[in-house]
Coordinates of C-alpha atoms in Angstrom, one line a residue:
X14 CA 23.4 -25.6 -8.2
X15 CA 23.0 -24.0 -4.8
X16 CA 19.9 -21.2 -5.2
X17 CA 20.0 -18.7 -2.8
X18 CA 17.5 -16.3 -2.1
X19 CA 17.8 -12.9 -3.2
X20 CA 18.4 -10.9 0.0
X21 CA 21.4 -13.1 0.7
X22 CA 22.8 -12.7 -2.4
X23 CA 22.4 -8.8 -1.9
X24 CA 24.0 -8.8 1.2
X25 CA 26.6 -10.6 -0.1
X26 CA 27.5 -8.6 -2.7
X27 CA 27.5 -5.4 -0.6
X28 CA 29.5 -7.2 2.1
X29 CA 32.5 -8.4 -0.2
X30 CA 32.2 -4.4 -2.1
X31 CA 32.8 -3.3 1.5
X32 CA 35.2 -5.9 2.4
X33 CA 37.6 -4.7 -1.1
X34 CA 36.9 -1.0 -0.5
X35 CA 38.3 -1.7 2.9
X36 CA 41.3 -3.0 1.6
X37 CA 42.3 -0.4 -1.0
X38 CA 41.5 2.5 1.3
X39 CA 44.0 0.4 3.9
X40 CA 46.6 0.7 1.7
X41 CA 45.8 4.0 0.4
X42 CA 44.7 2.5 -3.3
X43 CA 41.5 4.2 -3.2
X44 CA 40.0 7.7 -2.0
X45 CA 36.5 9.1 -2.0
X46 CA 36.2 12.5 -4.1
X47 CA 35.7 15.4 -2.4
X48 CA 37.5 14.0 1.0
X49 CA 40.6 13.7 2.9
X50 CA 42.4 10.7 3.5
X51 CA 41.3 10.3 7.3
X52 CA 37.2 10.8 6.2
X53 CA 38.0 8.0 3.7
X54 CA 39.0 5.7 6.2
X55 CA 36.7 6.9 8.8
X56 CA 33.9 6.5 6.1
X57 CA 35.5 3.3 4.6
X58 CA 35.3 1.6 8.2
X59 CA 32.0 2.8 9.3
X60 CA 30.4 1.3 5.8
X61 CA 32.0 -2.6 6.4
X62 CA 31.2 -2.4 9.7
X63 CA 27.5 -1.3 9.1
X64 CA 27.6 -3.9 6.1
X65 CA 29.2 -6.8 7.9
X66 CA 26.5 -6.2 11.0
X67 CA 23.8 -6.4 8.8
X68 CA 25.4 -9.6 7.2
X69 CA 26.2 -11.5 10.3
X70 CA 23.0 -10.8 11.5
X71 CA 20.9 -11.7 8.6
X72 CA 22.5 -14.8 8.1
X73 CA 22.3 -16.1 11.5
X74 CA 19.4 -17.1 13.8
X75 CA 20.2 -14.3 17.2
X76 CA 16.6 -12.9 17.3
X77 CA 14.0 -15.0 19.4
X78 CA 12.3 -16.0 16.1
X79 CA 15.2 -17.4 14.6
X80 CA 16.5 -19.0 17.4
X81 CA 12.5 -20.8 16.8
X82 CA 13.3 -21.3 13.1
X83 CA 16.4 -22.8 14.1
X84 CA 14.5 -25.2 16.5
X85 CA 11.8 -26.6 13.9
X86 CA 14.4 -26.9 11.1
X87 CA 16.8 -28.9 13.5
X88 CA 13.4 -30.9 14.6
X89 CA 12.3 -31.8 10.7
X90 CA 15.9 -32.8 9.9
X91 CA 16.6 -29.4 7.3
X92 CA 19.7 -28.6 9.0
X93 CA 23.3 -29.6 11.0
X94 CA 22.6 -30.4 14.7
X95 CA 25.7 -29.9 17.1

């Protein structure tokens, strides 16, 4: 069994909620209480945006640090080399 640290597992979970929620408020399945149809959608994109940002760079090495980590994991054989 794969383990997986908890922060990825959090943003995974929030990424695939956003990901769903943009798919019923595409095809008008779902509206937030209290607004209009055009602030769902406007609301409904900016969250899987925001969450898939946070996702994509989380879970990959774009920073200088991770582009190290990368580095010293490639170097002591931990990960894929291309």
């Amino acid at each position: 069994m794969i383990k997986m640290d908890k922060g990825t597992v959090i943003r995974t979970i929030v990424l695939a909620v956003a990901l769903i929620n943009q798919f019923l408020v595409g095809f008008g399945l779902y509206e937030i209480p209290g607004t209009e149809q055009d602030q769902t959608a406007v609301i409904s994109g900016v969250f899987t945006f925001v969450a898939t940002g946070i996702a994509w760079f989380k879970n990959n090495y774009v920073t200088a640090k991770g582009k190290k980590q990368k580095e010293v994991l490639r170097k002591e054989g931990l990960t894929k080399s291309k």
